[in-house]
Coordinates of N, CA and C in Angstrom, one line a residue:
G13 N -11.9 2.7 8.8 CA -10.7 1.8 8.8 C -10.1 1.8 7.4
L14 N -9.1 0.9 7.3 CA -8.4 0.7 6.1 C -8.9 -0.7 5.5
H15 N -9.0 -0.8 4.2 CA -9.5 -2.0 3.6 C -8.3 -2.6 2.8
Y16 N -8.2 -3.9 2.8 CA -7.1 -4.6 2.1 C -7.8 -5.6 1.2
P17 N -7.3 -5.7 0.0 CA -7.8 -6.8 -0.9 C -7.4 -8.2 -0.4
L18 N -8.3 -9.1 -0.5 CA -8.0 -10.5 -0.2 C -7.7 -11.2 -1.4
M19 N -7.0 -12.3 -1.2 CA -6.6 -13.2 -2.4 C -6.6 -14.6 -1.9
V20 N -7.0 -15.5 -2.8 CA -7.0 -16.9 -2.5 C -6.2 -17.7 -3.6
L21 N -5.5 -18.6 -3.1 CA -4.7 -19.5 -4.0 C -5.3 -20.9 -4.0
V22 N -5.7 -21.4 -5.1 CA -6.4 -22.7 -5.2 C -5.6 -23.6 -6.1
D23 N -5.3 -24.8 -5.6 CA -4.7 -25.8 -6.4 C -5.7 -26.9 -6.6
Y24 N -6.0 -27.2 -7.8 CA -7.1 -28.2 -8.1 C -6.7 -29.0 -9.3
R25 N -6.5 -30.3 -9.1 CA -6.2 -31.2 -10.2 C -5.0 -30.8 -11.1
G26 N -4.0 -30.3 -10.4 CA -2.8 -29.9 -11.2 C -2.8 -28.5 -11.7
Y27 N -3.9 -27.8 -11.5 CA -3.9 -26.4 -11.9 C -3.9 -25.5 -10.7
R28 N -3.3 -24.3 -10.9 CA -3.2 -23.3 -9.8 C -3.9 -22.1 -10.3
L29 N -4.8 -21.6 -9.4 CA -5.6 -20.4 -9.7 C -5.4 -19.4 -8.6
I30 N -5.3 -18.2 -8.9 CA -5.3 -17.1 -8.0 C -6.5 -16.2 -8.2
A31 N -7.3 -16.0 -7.2 CA -8.5 -15.2 -7.3 C -8.4 -13.9 -6.5
M32 N -8.7 -12.8 -7.0 CA -8.6 -11.5 -6.3 C -9.8 -10.7 -6.7
P33 N -10.3 -9.8 -5.9 CA -11.4 -9.0 -6.2 C -11.0 -7.8 -7.2
L34 N -11.9 -7.3 -7.9 CA -11.7 -6.1 -8.6 C -12.1 -4.9 -7.7
L35 N -11.2 -4.1 -7.5 CA -11.4 -3.0 -6.5 C -11.8 -1.7 -7.2
P36 N -12.6 -0.9 -6.6 CA -13.0 0.4 -7.2 C -11.9 1.5 -7.1
V37 N -10.7 1.2 -7.6 CA -9.6 2.1 -7.6 C -9.0 2.2 -8.9
G38 N -8.2 3.2 -9.2 CA -7.5 3.4 -10.4 C -6.4 4.5 -10.2
P39 N -5.8 4.8 -11.3 CA -4.7 5.8 -11.1 C -5.2 7.2 -10.6
D40 N -6.4 7.5 -10.8 CA -7.0 8.8 -10.3 C -7.4 8.7 -8.9
T41 N -7.4 7.6 -8.2 CA -7.8 7.5 -6.8 C -6.6 7.4 -5.8
L42 N -5.4 7.4 -6.3 CA -4.2 7.3 -5.5 C -4.0 8.6 -4.7
I43 N -4.0 8.5 -3.3 CA -3.8 9.6 -2.4 C -2.7 9.4 -1.4
Y44 N -2.0 8.3 -1.5 CA -1.0 8.0 -0.5 C 0.1 7.1 -1.1
G45 N 1.4 7.4 -1.0 CA 2.4 6.6 -1.5 C 2.8 6.9 -2.9
S46 N 3.4 5.9 -3.6 CA 3.8 6.1 -5.0 C 3.5 4.9 -5.8
S47 N 3.1 5.1 -7.0 CA 2.9 4.0 -8.0 C 3.8 4.1 -9.2
D48 N 4.8 5.0 -9.1 CA 5.7 5.2 -10.3 C 7.2 5.2 -9.8
A49 N 7.5 4.3 -8.9 CA 8.9 4.1 -8.4 C 9.4 5.4 -7.7
G50 N 8.6 6.2 -7.1 CA 9.0 7.3 -6.4 C 9.2 8.6 -7.1
K51 N 8.8 8.7 -8.4 CA 8.8 9.9 -9.1 C 7.8 10.9 -8.5
T52 N 6.6 10.4 -8.2 CA 5.6 11.2 -7.6 C 5.2 10.5 -6.3
I53 N 5.2 11.3 -5.2 CA 4.8 10.7 -3.9 C 3.6 11.5 -3.4
H54 N 2.6 10.7 -3.0 CA 1.3 11.3 -2.6 C 1.2 11.2 -1.1
A55 N 0.8 12.3 -0.4 CA 0.3 12.3 0.9 C -0.8 13.3 1.0
D56 N -1.7 13.2 0.1 CA -2.7 14.2 -0.2 C -3.9 14.3 0.8
S57 N -4.2 13.3 1.5 CA -5.3 13.3 2.4 C -4.9 13.2 3.8
M58 N -5.4 14.2 4.6 CA -5.1 14.2 6.0 C -5.7 12.9 6.7
E59 N -6.9 12.6 6.2 CA -7.6 11.4 6.8 C -6.8 10.1 6.5
M60 N -6.3 9.9 5.3 CA -5.5 8.8 5.0 C -4.2 8.8 5.8
N61 N -3.6 9.9 5.9 CA -2.3 10.0 6.7 C -2.5 9.6 8.1
A62 N -3.7 10.0 8.7 CA -4.0 9.6 10.1 C -4.2 8.1 10.2
R63 N -4.9 7.6 9.2 CA -5.2 6.1 9.3 C -3.9 5.3 9.1
M64 N -3.0 5.8 8.2 CA -1.8 5.1 8.0 C -0.9 5.2 9.2
K65 N -0.9 6.4 9.8 CA -0.1 6.6 11.0 C -0.5 5.6 12.1
L66 N -1.8 5.5 12.3 CA -2.3 4.6 13.3 C -2.0 3.1 13.0
A67 N -2.2 2.7 11.8 CA -1.9 1.3 11.4 C -0.4 1.0 11.6
T68 N 0.5 1.9 11.1 CA 1.9 1.6 11.3 C 2.4 1.7 12.7
S69 N 1.7 2.5 13.6 CA 2.1 2.6 15.0 C 1.7 1.3 15.7
I70 N 0.6 0.7 15.3 CA 0.2 -0.6 15.8 C 1.3 -1.7 15.4
L71 N 1.8 -1.6 14.2 CA 2.8 -2.5 13.7 C 4.2 -2.1 14.2
N72 N 4.3 -1.0 15.0 CA 5.6 -0.6 15.6 C 6.6 -0.1 14.5
L73 N 6.0 0.6 13.5 CA 6.8 1.2 12.5 C 6.8 2.7 12.6
R74 N 8.0 3.3 12.4 CA 8.1 4.8 12.6 C 7.9 5.5 11.3
S75 N 7.4 6.7 11.4 CA 7.2 7.6 10.2 C 8.6 8.1 9.8
H76 N 8.7 8.5 8.5 CA 10.0 8.9 8.0 C 9.8 9.8 6.8
D77 N 10.7 10.7 6.6 CA 10.7 11.6 5.4 C 11.3 10.9 4.2
V78 N 10.6 11.0 3.1 CA 11.1 10.4 1.8 C 11.1 11.5 0.7
W79 N 12.1 11.4 -0.1 CA 12.2 12.4 -1.2 C 11.8 11.6 -2.5
N80 N 11.2 12.4 -3.4 CA 11.0 11.8 -4.7 C 12.3 11.6 -5.5
S81 N 12.2 10.8 -6.6 CA 13.4 10.4 -7.3 C 14.2 11.6 -7.8
E82 N 13.6 12.7 -8.1 CA 14.3 13.9 -8.6 C 14.8 14.8 -7.4
K83 N 14.6 14.4 -6.2 CA 15.0 15.1 -5.0 C 14.4 16.6 -5.0
T84 N 13.2 16.7 -5.5 CA 12.5 18.0 -5.5 C 11.4 18.2 -4.5
N85 N 10.9 17.1 -3.9 CA 9.8 17.1 -3.0 C 10.0 16.1 -1.9
C86 N 9.8 16.6 -0.6 CA 10.0 15.7 0.5 C 8.6 15.5 1.2
V87 N 8.3 14.3 1.5 CA 7.0 14.0 2.1 C 7.2 13.1 3.3
Q88 N 6.4 13.2 4.4 CA 6.5 12.3 5.5 C 5.5 11.1 5.2
L89 N 6.0 9.9 5.2 CA 5.2 8.7 5.1 C 5.3 7.8 6.3
H90 N 4.3 7.0 6.4 CA 4.2 6.1 7.6 C 4.4 4.7 7.2
G91 N 5.0 4.4 6.1 CA 5.2 3.1 5.6 C 6.2 3.2 4.4
P92 N 6.4 2.1 3.7 CA 7.3 2.1 2.5 C 6.8 3.1 1.4
I93 N 7.7 3.6 0.7 CA 7.4 4.5 -0.4 C 6.5 3.9 -1.4
D94 N 6.6 2.6 -1.7 CA 5.9 2.1 -2.8 C 4.5 1.5 -2.4
I95 N 4.1 1.7 -1.1 CA 2.8 1.4 -0.7 C 1.8 2.3 -1.4
E96 N 0.6 1.8 -1.7 CA -0.4 2.7 -2.3 C -1.6 2.8 -1.5
G97 N -2.1 4.0 -1.2 CA -3.3 4.3 -0.5 C -4.3 4.9 -1.4
H98 N -5.5 4.4 -1.5 CA -6.5 4.9 -2.5 C -7.7 5.3 -1.7
L99 N -8.4 6.3 -2.2 CA -9.7 6.6 -1.8 C -10.6 6.1 -2.9
G100 N -11.2 4.9 -2.6 CA -12.0 4.2 -3.6 C -13.2 5.0 -4.1
R101 N -13.7 4.6 -5.2 CA -14.9 5.2 -5.8 C -16.1 5.0 -4.9
D102 N -16.0 4.0 -4.0 CA -17.1 3.7 -3.0 C -16.9 4.4 -1.7
G103 N -15.9 5.3 -1.6 CA -15.7 6.1 -0.4 C -14.8 5.4 0.7
R104 N -14.4 4.2 0.4 CA -13.5 3.5 1.4 C -12.1 3.7 1.1
Y105 N -11.3 3.6 2.1 CA -9.8 3.7 2.0 C -9.2 2.4 1.8
Y106 N -8.4 2.2 0.7 CA -7.8 0.9 0.4 C -6.3 1.1 0.5
V107 N -5.6 0.0 0.9 CA -4.2 -0.1 1.0 C -3.7 -1.2 0.1
L108 N -2.8 -0.9 -0.9 CA -2.3 -1.9 -1.8 C -0.8 -2.0 -1.8
D109 N -0.2 -3.0 -2.4 CA 1.2 -3.1 -2.5 C 1.9 -3.0 -1.2
T110 N 1.5 -3.9 -0.3 CA 2.1 -3.9 1.1 C 3.3 -4.9 1.2
A111 N 3.8 -5.4 0.1 CA 4.9 -6.4 0.2 C 6.1 -5.9 1.0
R112 N 6.4 -4.6 0.9 CA 7.6 -4.1 1.6 C 7.3 -3.5 3.0
L113 N 6.1 -3.8 3.5 CA 5.7 -3.3 4.8 C 6.6 -3.9 5.9
F114 N 7.0 -5.2 5.7 CA 7.8 -5.9 6.7 C 9.2 -6.2 6.0
P115 N 10.2 -6.4 6.8 CA 11.5 -6.9 6.2 C 11.3 -8.3 5.6
P116 N 12.2 -8.6 4.6 CA 12.1 -10.0 4.1 C 12.4 -11.0 5.1
A117 N 11.9 -12.2 4.9 CA 12.2 -13.3 5.8 C 13.5 -14.0 5.4
I118 N 14.2 -14.5 6.3 CA 15.4 -15.3 6.0 C 15.0 -16.6 5.4
P119 N 15.5 -17.0 4.2 CA 15.1 -18.2 3.6 C 15.5 -19.4 4.5
V120 N 14.6 -20.4 4.5 CA 14.8 -21.6 5.2 C 15.6 -22.6 4.3
K121 N 16.6 -23.2 4.8 CA 17.5 -24.1 4.0 C 16.9 -25.5 4.1

């Protein structure tokens, strides 16, 4: 499966705390998506590609071709270009930066 980091927001006596786990990922573990605004796009792992394709098909999202910012490389992705898929140092597949996975919500007035 795919693993997602959890986050908790705690308000306590006028202070706000955000707690997140430290994940076993880094710049060298990126195998899917882009972490540099589309200059480099990764789709390096067939296993990660299959997992992302399954996850996005469940969400009713379609695969699409994306070009890097220099228009020199075209890759098929199954989510937004700025999503990050990592093969963690613990052997698990992690998905980060999912903010653009869904369209933005209309603000409530």
